[in-house]
Short mmCIF file of C-alpha atoms in Angstrom, two decimals:
data_model
loop_
_atom_site.label_atom_id
_atom_site.label_comp_id
_atom_site.label_asym_id
_atom_site.label_seq_id
_atom_site.Cartn_x
_atom_site.Cartn_y
_atom_site.Cartn_z
CA MET A 7 -8.49 -21.89 13.15
CA PHE A 8 -6.82 -22.07 9.78
CA ASP A 9 -7.68 -18.35 9.10
CA ALA A 10 -6.54 -17.02 12.58
CA ALA A 11 -3.28 -18.95 12.31
CA GLU A 12 -2.64 -17.63 8.66
CA ASN A 13 -3.47 -14.21 10.02
CA ARG A 14 -1.24 -14.38 12.86
CA MET A 15 1.69 -15.56 10.49
CA THR A 16 0.97 -12.62 8.21
CA ILE A 17 1.02 -10.20 11.26
CA ALA A 18 4.30 -11.73 12.45
CA ALA A 19 5.79 -11.40 8.93
CA ALA A 20 4.86 -7.70 8.64
CA ALA A 21 6.29 -7.27 12.34
CA PHE A 22 9.80 -8.82 10.95
CA CYS A 23 9.74 -6.47 7.95
CA LEU A 24 9.13 -3.45 10.27
CA GLY A 25 11.80 -4.48 12.44
CA GLY A 26 14.15 -5.25 9.68
CA ILE A 27 13.45 -1.82 8.17
CA LEU A 28 14.01 0.15 11.57
CA LEU A 29 17.10 -2.06 12.37
CA PHE A 30 18.64 -1.34 8.64
CA VAL A 31 18.16 2.56 9.23
CA GLY A 32 18.93 2.79 12.71
CA LEU A 33 22.39 0.83 12.66
CA ALA A 34 23.52 2.93 9.77
CA GLY A 35 22.55 6.20 11.45
CA ALA A 36 24.27 4.82 14.81
CA ALA A 37 27.51 3.97 12.90
CA LEU A 38 27.67 7.37 11.65
CA LEU A 39 26.88 8.97 15.01
CA ALA A 40 29.62 6.74 16.53
CA GLN A 41 32.39 8.08 14.20
CA SER A 42 32.89 11.30 15.88
CA GLY A 43 31.86 13.60 18.57
CA ASP A 44 28.90 16.12 18.42
CA GLY A 45 31.08 19.20 17.39
CA GLY A 46 29.74 19.22 13.95
CA ALA A 47 26.10 19.89 14.73
CA ASN A 48 26.83 23.19 16.60
CA GLY A 49 26.31 25.14 13.42
CA LEU A 50 23.28 23.31 12.45
CA PHE A 51 21.02 26.28 12.38
CA ASP A 52 23.30 28.81 10.63
CA ALA A 53 22.21 31.21 8.00
CA TYR A 54 23.07 28.82 5.13
CA ILE A 55 21.16 25.89 6.61
CA TRP A 56 17.97 28.16 6.86
CA ARG A 57 18.25 29.35 3.32
CA VAL A 58 18.74 25.48 2.25
CA THR A 59 15.94 24.68 4.36
CA ARG A 60 13.62 27.39 2.89
CA PHE A 61 14.54 26.40 -0.55
CA THR A 62 13.86 22.52 0.03
CA LEU A 63 10.20 23.53 1.16
CA LEU A 64 9.53 26.00 -1.56
CA GLN A 65 10.88 23.96 -4.39
CA ALA A 66 9.19 20.58 -2.94
CA GLY A 67 5.91 22.42 -2.22
CA LEU A 68 5.77 24.13 -5.77
CA SER A 69 6.89 20.96 -7.70
CA THR A 70 4.09 18.91 -5.80
CA GLY A 71 1.37 21.31 -6.56
CA LEU A 72 2.27 21.71 -10.30
CA SER A 73 2.63 17.75 -10.77
CA ILE A 74 -0.73 17.25 -9.27
CA LEU A 75 -2.26 19.96 -11.07
CA PHE A 76 -1.42 18.78 -14.27
CA ALA A 77 -1.84 15.04 -13.59
CA ILE A 78 -5.59 15.42 -12.63
CA PRO A 79 -6.68 16.46 -16.28
CA VAL A 80 -4.11 13.99 -17.80
CA ALA A 81 -5.49 11.22 -15.86
CA ARG A 82 -9.14 12.02 -16.60
CA ALA A 83 -8.45 12.35 -20.24
CA LEU A 84 -6.73 8.75 -19.90
CA ALA A 85 -9.72 7.41 -18.18
CA ARG A 86 -12.29 9.07 -20.30
CA ARG A 87 -10.61 8.39 -23.63
CA ALA A 88 -10.62 4.47 -23.21
CA SER A 89 -10.01 3.17 -26.61
CA PHE A 90 -7.91 6.09 -28.66
CA PRO A 91 -5.33 4.62 -30.81
CA GLY A 92 -2.06 4.28 -29.03
CA ARG A 93 -3.58 4.67 -25.40
CA ILE A 94 -1.83 1.80 -24.18
CA TRP A 95 1.60 3.09 -25.15
CA MET A 96 0.60 6.30 -23.76
CA LEU A 97 0.20 4.63 -20.59
CA ARG A 98 3.49 3.10 -20.97
CA LEU A 99 5.22 6.38 -21.64
CA MET A 100 3.71 7.89 -18.63
CA ALA A 101 5.53 4.95 -16.47
CA LEU A 102 8.81 5.30 -18.20
CA PRO A 103 10.21 8.44 -16.42
CA LEU A 104 9.92 6.73 -13.06
CA GLY A 105 12.54 4.11 -14.25
CA LEU A 106 15.07 6.34 -15.82
CA PRO A 107 18.33 7.61 -13.79
CA ALA A 108 17.95 10.87 -12.66
CA LEU A 109 21.14 11.80 -14.50
CA VAL A 110 20.18 10.56 -17.80
CA ALA A 111 16.63 12.22 -17.53
CA ALA A 112 18.39 15.52 -16.70
CA LEU A 113 20.52 15.25 -19.83
CA GLY A 114 17.58 14.60 -21.94
CA LEU A 115 15.78 17.73 -20.48
CA ILE A 116 18.83 19.64 -21.03
CA GLU A 117 18.75 18.83 -24.76
CA VAL A 118 15.34 20.03 -25.06
CA TRP A 119 15.43 23.00 -22.50
CA GLY A 120 19.19 23.88 -22.19
CA ARG A 121 20.81 26.98 -23.93
CA GLN A 122 21.79 24.89 -26.91
CA GLY A 123 18.38 22.94 -26.50
CA PHE A 124 15.72 22.33 -28.89
CA LEU A 125 13.22 25.04 -27.92
CA ASN A 126 15.80 27.70 -27.49
CA ASN A 127 17.25 26.84 -31.03
CA VAL A 128 13.45 27.34 -32.41
CA LEU A 129 13.00 30.55 -30.08
CA ALA A 130 16.27 32.05 -31.60
CA VAL A 131 15.07 31.39 -35.34
CA THR A 132 11.90 33.51 -34.08
CA GLY A 133 14.34 36.28 -33.24
CA LEU A 134 14.05 35.85 -29.28
CA GLN A 135 17.64 35.41 -27.79
CA GLN A 136 17.35 32.25 -25.94
CA PRO A 137 14.82 33.29 -23.16
CA ILE A 138 14.78 29.83 -21.61
CA SER A 139 17.24 28.85 -18.77
CA VAL A 140 17.01 25.34 -17.53
CA TYR A 141 19.10 26.06 -14.67
CA GLY A 142 18.02 27.38 -11.04
CA LEU A 143 14.59 26.99 -9.71
CA PHE A 144 12.83 26.62 -13.02
CA GLY A 145 15.09 23.79 -13.81
CA ILE A 146 14.29 21.94 -11.01
CA LEU A 147 10.58 22.15 -10.96
CA LEU A 148 10.85 21.45 -14.82
CA ALA A 149 12.91 18.12 -13.78
CA HIS A 150 10.46 17.21 -10.85
CA VAL A 151 7.34 17.73 -12.89
CA PHE A 152 8.73 15.41 -15.77
CA PHE A 153 9.27 12.87 -13.28
CA ASN A 154 6.20 13.15 -10.85
CA MET A 155 3.36 14.43 -12.90
CA PRO A 156 3.42 10.76 -14.82
CA LEU A 157 3.70 9.07 -11.75
CA ALA A 158 0.67 10.88 -10.17
CA ALA A 159 -1.38 10.64 -13.55
CA ARG A 160 -0.88 6.81 -13.69
CA LEU A 161 -1.89 6.55 -9.89
CA MET A 162 -4.93 8.81 -10.41
CA HIS A 163 -5.91 6.85 -13.53
CA ALA A 164 -5.75 3.47 -11.71
CA GLY A 165 -8.14 5.24 -8.98
CA LEU A 166 -10.50 6.43 -11.35
CA GLU A 167 -10.79 2.78 -13.20
CA ARG A 168 -11.72 1.46 -9.76
CA ILE A 169 -14.83 3.64 -9.78
CA PRO A 170 -17.77 1.07 -9.95
CA GLY A 171 -19.83 0.90 -13.19
CA GLU A 172 -23.01 1.58 -11.58
CA TYR A 173 -21.82 5.26 -10.72
CA TRP A 174 -21.16 6.04 -14.60
CA ARG A 175 -24.76 4.21 -15.31
CA SER A 176 -26.25 6.64 -12.61
CA SER A 177 -24.56 9.91 -13.77
CA ALA A 178 -25.73 8.93 -17.47
CA ASN A 179 -29.28 8.32 -16.23
CA LEU A 180 -29.34 11.77 -14.21
CA GLY A 181 -27.87 13.72 -17.48
CA MET A 182 -24.79 14.74 -15.26
CA GLY A 183 -22.44 17.26 -17.36
CA SER A 184 -18.59 16.88 -17.20
CA LEU A 185 -18.36 19.19 -14.38
CA ALA A 186 -21.10 17.50 -12.43
CA VAL A 187 -19.45 14.02 -13.00
CA PHE A 188 -16.04 15.40 -11.91
CA ARG A 189 -17.62 16.90 -8.64
CA PHE A 190 -19.89 14.06 -7.63
CA VAL A 191 -18.03 10.95 -9.03
CA GLU A 192 -14.56 11.42 -9.96
CA TRP A 193 -13.28 13.94 -7.32
CA PRO A 194 -14.47 11.69 -4.21
CA ALA A 195 -12.25 8.95 -5.71
CA LEU A 196 -9.17 11.20 -6.25
CA ARG A 197 -9.54 13.04 -3.02
CA GLY A 198 -8.96 9.76 -1.01
CA LEU A 199 -5.95 9.17 -3.20
CA LEU A 200 -4.29 12.97 -3.21
CA PRO A 201 -2.72 12.91 0.66
CA GLY A 202 -0.87 9.72 -0.25
CA ILE A 203 0.28 10.83 -3.89
CA ALA A 204 1.12 14.46 -2.78
CA GLY A 205 3.15 13.03 0.37
CA LEU A 206 5.06 10.63 -1.83
CA ILE A 207 5.72 13.47 -4.43
CA PHE A 208 6.69 16.09 -1.73
CA MET A 209 9.22 13.59 -0.21
CA LEU A 210 10.79 12.72 -3.62
CA CYS A 211 11.14 16.30 -4.34
CA ALA A 212 12.41 17.24 -0.76
CA THR A 213 15.16 14.60 -1.06
CA SER A 214 16.01 15.15 -4.56
CA PHE A 215 19.79 15.11 -4.94
CA THR A 216 20.95 14.37 -8.50
CA LEU A 217 18.59 16.94 -10.36
CA VAL A 218 19.36 19.62 -7.80
CA LEU A 219 22.90 18.95 -8.14
CA THR A 220 22.68 18.99 -12.03
CA LEU A 221 20.13 21.74 -12.52
CA GLY A 222 20.31 23.71 -9.26
CA GLY A 223 23.01 26.04 -11.01
CA GLY A 224 24.99 26.65 -7.55
CA PRO A 225 24.56 27.24 -3.75
CA ALA A 226 21.42 29.49 -4.06
CA ALA A 227 19.50 26.40 -5.51
CA SER A 228 20.75 23.92 -2.57
CA THR A 229 18.49 21.51 -0.63
CA ILE A 230 19.02 19.74 2.63
CA GLU A 231 19.91 16.53 0.64
CA VAL A 232 22.90 18.33 -1.12
CA ALA A 233 23.99 19.63 2.43
CA ILE A 234 24.04 16.19 3.78
CA TYR A 235 26.19 15.20 0.93
CA GLN A 236 28.63 17.87 1.38
CA ALA A 237 28.83 17.09 5.11
CA LEU A 238 29.70 13.52 4.49
CA ARG A 239 31.70 13.73 1.01
CA PHE A 240 33.48 17.38 1.67
CA ASP A 241 33.70 17.98 5.56
CA PHE A 242 33.23 14.25 6.66
CA ASP A 243 31.12 15.72 9.57
CA PRO A 244 28.84 12.61 10.48
CA PRO A 245 26.90 14.42 13.49
CA ARG A 246 26.06 17.18 11.33
CA ALA A 247 24.80 14.77 8.43
CA ILE A 248 22.78 13.10 11.00
CA ALA A 249 21.32 16.24 12.27
CA LEU A 250 20.40 17.59 9.16
CA SER A 251 19.06 14.03 8.02
CA GLY A 252 16.59 14.58 11.56
CA LEU A 253 15.75 18.05 10.43
CA GLN A 254 14.67 16.70 6.92
CA VAL A 255 12.49 14.12 8.87
CA VAL A 256 10.94 16.49 11.05
CA LEU A 257 9.88 18.66 8.49
CA THR A 258 8.65 16.34 5.69
CA GLY A 259 7.25 13.97 8.57
CA THR A 260 5.15 16.90 9.79
CA LEU A 261 3.87 17.97 6.47
CA LEU A 262 2.86 14.21 5.77
CA VAL A 263 1.17 14.00 9.02
CA ALA A 264 -0.72 17.04 8.24
CA LEU A 265 -1.58 15.70 4.61
CA LYS A 266 -3.16 12.66 6.10
CA PHE A 267 -5.83 14.95 7.75
CA LEU A 268 -6.71 16.51 4.46
CA ALA A 269 -8.96 13.98 3.12
CA PRO A 270 -10.92 11.06 4.17
CA PRO A 271 -9.86 7.62 2.81
CA PRO A 272 -11.34 6.29 -0.11
CA GLU A 273 -14.59 4.32 0.10
CA GLU A 274 -14.50 1.14 -1.35
CA GLY A 275 -17.44 -0.25 -3.20
CA GLU A 276 -18.32 -3.79 -2.97
CA THR A 277 -19.34 -4.42 -6.88
CA SER A 278 -18.05 -6.82 -9.12
CA GLY A 279 -14.76 -4.96 -10.29
CA ARG A 280 -15.53 -5.68 -13.89
CA ALA A 281 -14.32 -3.62 -16.61
CA THR A 282 -16.84 -0.42 -16.83
CA ARG A 283 -18.10 1.60 -19.66
CA ARG A 284 -18.26 5.57 -19.21
CA PHE A 285 -20.90 7.74 -20.85
CA ASP A 286 -19.65 11.05 -20.17
CA GLY A 287 -17.22 13.41 -22.39
CA LEU A 288 -18.93 12.99 -25.48
CA SER A 289 -19.48 16.42 -26.39
CA ARG A 290 -17.11 18.02 -28.88
CA LEU A 291 -15.59 20.40 -26.09
CA SER A 292 -14.69 17.51 -23.79
CA ARG A 293 -13.00 15.78 -26.73
CA LEU A 294 -11.09 18.77 -27.50
CA ALA A 295 -10.06 19.40 -24.06
CA ASP A 296 -8.96 15.77 -23.45
CA GLY A 297 -7.10 15.52 -26.67
CA THR A 298 -5.32 18.56 -25.75
CA TRP A 299 -4.08 17.54 -22.72
CA LEU A 300 -2.99 14.32 -24.01
CA VAL A 301 -0.91 15.70 -26.77
CA LEU A 302 0.69 18.51 -24.18
CA ALA A 303 1.42 15.39 -21.90
CA LEU A 304 3.09 13.58 -24.68
CA VAL A 305 5.05 16.25 -25.90
CA PHE A 306 6.35 17.09 -22.56
CA VAL A 307 7.24 13.43 -21.61
CA GLY A 308 8.22 12.27 -24.93
CA LEU A 309 10.56 15.14 -26.12
CA PRO A 310 13.34 14.26 -23.52
CA PHE A 311 13.21 10.56 -24.78
CA VAL A 312 13.37 11.75 -28.48
CA ALA A 313 16.48 13.72 -27.31
CA ILE A 314 17.98 10.79 -25.99
CA ALA A 315 17.48 8.64 -28.67
CA THR A 316 18.49 11.09 -31.11
CA SER A 317 21.99 11.61 -29.40
CA GLY A 318 22.19 7.61 -28.39
CA LEU A 319 21.65 6.67 -32.16
CA GLN A 320 24.86 8.80 -33.01
CA ALA A 321 26.92 6.23 -30.96
CA ASP A 322 28.08 3.05 -31.95
CA LEU A 323 25.54 0.63 -30.33
CA THR A 324 27.05 -2.34 -31.78
CA ARG A 325 30.45 -2.06 -30.47
CA LEU A 326 28.86 -1.12 -27.05
CA VAL A 327 26.28 -4.07 -26.84
CA GLY A 328 29.39 -6.32 -27.68
CA GLU A 329 31.58 -4.82 -25.02
CA PRO A 330 32.25 -7.33 -21.90
CA ALA A 331 31.95 -4.28 -19.62
CA PHE A 332 28.50 -4.01 -20.98
CA HIS A 333 27.58 -7.44 -20.53
CA ARG A 334 29.21 -7.56 -16.92
CA ALA A 335 26.79 -4.41 -15.99
CA LEU A 336 23.75 -5.69 -17.28
CA THR A 337 24.37 -9.00 -15.67
CA THR A 338 25.07 -7.27 -12.39
CA SER A 339 22.20 -4.71 -12.78
CA ALA A 340 19.55 -7.78 -13.38
CA ALA A 341 21.41 -9.74 -10.43
CA ILE A 342 20.55 -6.82 -8.22
CA ALA A 343 17.09 -5.22 -9.58
CA LEU A 344 15.33 -9.01 -9.85
CA PRO A 345 15.71 -9.58 -5.81
CA SER A 346 15.16 -6.05 -4.74
CA ALA A 347 11.79 -5.73 -6.68
CA THR A 348 10.74 -9.22 -5.23
CA ILE A 349 11.71 -8.30 -1.73
CA SER A 350 9.98 -4.80 -2.09
CA VAL A 351 6.75 -6.51 -3.33
CA VAL A 352 6.62 -9.06 -0.80
CA MET A 353 7.00 -6.66 1.95
CA ALA A 354 4.59 -4.49 0.60
CA VAL A 355 1.82 -7.26 0.28
CA LEU A 356 2.69 -8.59 3.76
CA MET A 357 2.62 -5.05 5.19
CA ILE A 358 -0.64 -4.11 3.68
CA ARG A 359 -2.23 -7.15 4.35
CA ALA A 360 -1.17 -6.94 8.19
CA GLN A 361 -2.47 -3.53 8.37
CA ARG A 362 -6.00 -4.57 7.08
CA LEU A 363 -5.97 -7.26 9.62
CA LEU A 364 -5.06 -5.17 12.49
CA LEU A 365 -7.55 -2.75 11.63
CA ALA A 366 -10.42 -5.14 10.81
CA ARG A 367 -12.37 -4.96 14.06
CA ARG A 368 -14.88 -2.18 14.32
CA ARG A 369 -13.12 -0.61 17.19
CA PRO A 370 -9.44 -1.97 17.05
CA GLN A 371 -7.66 -1.60 20.29
CA VAL A 372 -4.75 1.25 20.79
CA PRO A 373 -1.74 -1.18 20.46
CA ALA A 374 -3.42 -2.49 17.08
CA ARG A 375 -4.08 0.97 15.79
CA LEU A 376 -0.22 1.98 16.80
CA PHE A 377 1.20 -0.98 15.20
CA ALA A 378 -0.75 -0.37 11.87
CA GLY A 379 0.34 3.06 12.15
CA ALA A 380 3.93 2.12 12.27
CA ILE A 381 3.59 -0.19 9.36
CA GLY A 382 2.22 2.25 7.19
CA ALA A 383 5.05 5.19 8.05
CA SER A 384 7.61 2.46 7.74
CA THR A 385 6.96 2.33 3.99
CA SER A 386 7.91 5.76 3.33
CA LEU A 387 10.90 5.79 5.94
CA ILE A 388 13.53 5.19 3.23
CA LEU A 389 12.31 8.50 1.66
CA LEU A 390 13.44 10.54 4.73
CA ALA A 391 16.40 8.48 5.35
CA PRO A 392 18.92 9.61 2.58
CA PRO A 393 20.62 6.52 0.60
CA VAL A 394 24.02 8.22 1.06
CA VAL A 395 23.49 8.18 4.71
CA LEU A 396 22.59 4.52 4.77
CA GLY A 397 25.40 3.54 2.64
CA ALA A 398 27.87 5.49 4.48
CA GLY A 399 26.76 4.19 7.63
CA TRP A 400 26.88 0.53 6.55
CA PHE A 401 30.35 1.24 4.90
CA LEU A 402 31.50 2.20 8.37
CA LEU A 403 29.95 -0.83 9.92
CA VAL A 404 31.30 -3.48 7.86
CA ARG A 405 34.87 -1.98 6.96
CA PRO A 406 36.33 -3.46 10.55
CA PHE A 407 35.24 -7.07 8.87
CA GLY A 408 37.45 -6.96 5.78
CA ASP A 409 36.79 -5.83 2.21
CA VAL A 410 33.67 -3.82 1.99
CA ALA A 411 33.11 -5.06 -1.78
CA ARG A 412 32.28 -8.58 -0.42
CA PHE A 413 28.91 -7.15 1.18
CA ALA A 414 28.42 -4.53 -1.22
CA PRO A 415 25.71 -6.42 -3.36
CA PHE A 416 23.60 -7.19 -0.20
CA PHE A 417 23.68 -3.49 0.72
CA VAL A 418 22.82 -2.15 -2.65
CA ILE A 419 19.91 -4.71 -2.84
CA ALA A 420 18.64 -3.68 0.74
CA ILE A 421 18.61 -0.05 -0.18
CA ASN A 422 17.05 -0.50 -3.59
CA ALA A 423 14.34 -2.60 -2.14
CA LEU A 424 13.53 -0.22 0.56
CA MET A 425 13.81 2.62 -2.08
CA ALA A 426 11.09 1.10 -4.12
CA LEU A 427 8.74 0.29 -1.19
CA PRO A 428 6.73 3.60 -1.28
CA PHE A 429 6.16 3.21 -5.00
CA VAL A 430 5.14 -0.36 -4.52
CA HIS A 431 2.90 0.39 -1.56
CA ARG A 432 1.19 3.28 -3.37
CA VAL A 433 0.40 0.85 -6.38
CA LEU A 434 -0.82 -2.15 -4.35
CA ALA A 435 -2.58 -0.53 -1.39
CA PRO A 436 -5.66 0.94 -3.20
CA ALA A 437 -6.10 -2.10 -5.55
CA MET A 438 -5.71 -4.57 -2.51
CA ALA A 439 -8.38 -2.54 -0.28
CA THR A 440 -10.73 -2.45 -3.09
CA HIS A 441 -10.27 -6.21 -3.71
CA ALA A 442 -10.64 -7.06 -0.18
CA ALA A 443 -13.94 -4.82 0.20
CA ARG A 444 -15.46 -6.73 -2.72
CA THR A 445 -14.42 -10.44 -2.14
CA GLU A 446 -13.32 -10.88 1.49
CA ARG A 447 -16.74 -11.47 3.24
CA LEU A 448 -18.02 -13.83 0.39
CA ALA A 449 -14.88 -15.85 -0.09
CA SER A 450 -14.77 -16.14 4.02
CA SER A 451 -18.51 -17.46 3.74
CA LEU A 452 -17.53 -19.80 1.37
CA GLY A 453 -14.52 -21.23 3.41
CA ILE A 454 -12.12 -20.39 0.21
CA ARG A 455 -8.76 -19.89 2.19
CA SER A 456 -5.03 -20.07 1.39
CA LEU A 457 -3.95 -21.08 -1.97
CA HIS A 458 -7.12 -21.67 -3.45
CA ARG A 459 -8.11 -18.02 -2.57
CA LEU A 460 -4.71 -16.69 -4.01
CA ARG A 461 -5.24 -18.84 -7.08
CA TRP A 462 -9.09 -18.31 -8.01
CA ILE A 463 -10.05 -15.02 -6.21
CA ASP A 464 -6.76 -12.92 -5.59
CA TRP A 465 -4.35 -13.80 -8.35
CA PRO A 466 -6.99 -12.88 -11.43
CA VAL A 467 -7.59 -9.40 -9.83
CA LEU A 468 -4.40 -8.24 -8.61
CA ARG A 469 -2.41 -9.51 -11.27
CA LYS A 470 -2.20 -6.23 -12.97
CA PRO A 471 -1.26 -4.00 -9.89
CA LEU A 472 1.24 -6.69 -8.92
CA LEU A 473 2.75 -6.45 -12.36
CA MET A 474 2.98 -2.81 -12.25
CA ALA A 475 4.35 -2.72 -8.79
CA PHE A 476 7.21 -5.09 -9.72
CA SER A 477 8.11 -3.47 -13.04
CA PHE A 478 8.34 -0.01 -11.01
CA ALA A 479 10.53 -1.53 -8.49
CA LEU A 480 12.58 -3.29 -11.19
CA ALA A 481 13.25 0.08 -13.38
CA LEU A 482 14.21 2.02 -9.93
CA SER A 483 16.66 -0.66 -9.22
CA LEU A 484 18.23 -0.82 -12.63
CA GLY A 485 18.42 3.04 -12.79
CA ASP A 486 19.51 3.82 -9.40
CA LEU A 487 23.22 5.47 -8.98
CA GLY A 488 22.75 6.66 -5.59
CA ALA A 489 23.12 3.44 -3.77
CA VAL A 490 25.84 1.97 -6.03
CA ALA A 491 27.93 5.31 -6.07
CA LEU A 492 29.40 4.50 -2.57
CA PHE A 493 29.92 0.97 -3.27
CA GLY A 494 30.63 0.81 -7.12
CA SER A 495 33.63 -0.62 -8.50
CA GLN A 496 35.10 -2.83 -11.36
CA ASP A 497 33.45 -5.87 -9.62
CA LEU A 498 30.23 -3.97 -8.81
CA ALA A 499 29.46 -1.98 -12.22
CA THR A 500 25.71 -1.65 -12.88
CA LEU A 501 24.39 0.04 -16.21
CA PRO A 502 23.95 3.51 -14.46
CA TRP A 503 27.68 3.15 -12.94
CA LEU A 504 29.16 2.31 -16.36
CA LEU A 505 27.19 5.17 -17.88
CA TYR A 506 28.33 7.60 -14.96
CA SER A 507 31.99 6.30 -15.79
CA ARG A 508 31.77 7.16 -19.17
CA MET A 509 30.56 10.55 -18.60
CA GLY A 510 33.35 11.20 -16.22
CA SER A 511 36.19 10.00 -18.71
CA TYR A 512 34.39 12.44 -21.24
CA ARG A 513 33.13 9.69 -23.43
CA THR A 514 29.94 11.40 -24.27
CA ALA A 515 29.00 9.24 -27.35
CA ASP A 516 29.35 6.05 -25.32
CA ALA A 517 27.29 7.72 -22.33
CA ALA A 518 24.63 8.77 -24.79
CA GLY A 519 24.34 5.34 -26.33
CA LEU A 520 24.44 3.58 -22.95
CA ALA A 521 21.62 5.86 -21.84
CA LEU A 522 19.55 4.91 -25.07
CA LEU A 523 20.06 1.19 -24.20
CA LEU A 524 19.25 1.83 -20.47
CA GLY A 525 15.86 3.73 -21.61
CA LEU A 526 15.02 0.90 -23.96
CA ILE A 527 15.32 -1.76 -20.96
CA CYS A 528 13.24 0.70 -18.77
CA LEU A 529 10.58 0.84 -21.62
CA VAL A 530 10.46 -3.02 -21.57
CA LEU A 531 9.71 -2.94 -18.00
CA THR A 532 7.01 -0.67 -18.39
CA MET A 533 5.67 -2.83 -21.00
CA LEU A 534 5.39 -5.65 -18.60
CA GLY A 535 3.84 -3.53 -15.95
CA THR A 536 1.16 -2.58 -18.26
CA ALA A 537 0.88 -6.12 -20.00
CA GLY A 538 -2.65 -6.79 -18.72
CA GLU A 539 -4.07 -3.59 -19.75
CA LYS A 540 -6.26 -3.80 -22.72
CA PRO A 541 -8.25 -1.07 -24.65
CA ALA A 542 -11.74 -0.99 -23.16
CA GLN A 543 -14.76 -2.51 -24.72
CA GLY A 544 -17.57 -0.70 -25.57
CA ARG A 545 -17.75 2.77 -26.87
CA SER A 546 -15.20 4.55 -28.80
CA ALA A 547 -14.27 8.05 -27.45
#
């Protein structure tokens, strides 16, 4: 009886979360639609929109493919070389791009790849006349791979680490080579993760705004998200913005549904979940290949951070840290990030648990399957509903009730929590599914329930993915500029908003210093997310 009551409470809480997400997004869209008539949508399918749509799909598809293509060998190298010096810092570096504000990362990429950047200066010394241009399609792809390849590599690496140790012992006993191990052991684990990872990256790239605006180079490299921004910011045509948002939802949603059928879900082995020892990758060629991929990843991801640090150290950091404006911005950022990250993690845990309960029966009923599908789809809804649309809609809703600034912190917290939900869900869902497959039957047979199960069974195993998810959500909220851009003021100034303000006033040295400080804070958060990771015991590879 206690289990049934607890399960009903979990499903009810997940239903409340689902209703809250749909209500928050739906009311914002309704407010924009009610602002004016439908005249703005008449020109939705003009030549410009078709061109923007084609470019959106092209750059998102190429960015997704390149990110996954490069992430697979990097994830394999991290999984196979479990004890090389600096591995933990490599994992932390791979998590850092996710927490950086897009504008800061774009500046770092320009410092490396731009016209006066490091690489072009090196090439100019060799006699080549600056052949690399960071703007246009190349710059957009470069920035998206910089952000999403490390994310994909970390998620794939987590999946490879969940492979039971019996598989590695069996492959070693059978004398499998590197290709055979990848085909029969690693690929089945990765194949089940790819649709979710690819869908997440595709939505991030399709809805990218700051990077496209900064590195696009003009109207020829505009996306639907930029067109939505123009419709709201310059034309103030809410119906056209809503119609463009609907077009974006249809396109990305259709592709996401198609991705769901490309690979079966991963099979979870009912094993102990202890740290595993791998016996593959011992040849000199394998060591050389893994080392090459790790060095390339380190250089590709690390150089922009070196550029940010170099520029930031030239600023007067002591003065910046002592400024009251910095203290207020840091306090505001923390006051927004902590509750938004907590809300996002709690929502994800409840929704993942409810999905599993709804589909636990051998033949779940149609309402249960539909409800579980709606819960899963809602975790990615924020990536289809642009934050600028949500912010503008709620701005219009609360404007009749007085000063919008009073409600601004709550809207920013809610939008940031929803923005982090897809990332938190991707981190927690595989780990919770594996843990449930390994422990659920035994815990039920022993009568271990509620807080006792949480303390003795769930927390020791799920602590690492929970910390990783929480740190991701914190970093995303701290580095977000999109949600606060509509509500930012002297009373609601976060670190990214302060950085943006200094850049807008041409105080580039201060902006570089603030970018460095924000990057260091994100680095601390990634350390929190990997705090439970230790070098594997056993062989050194």
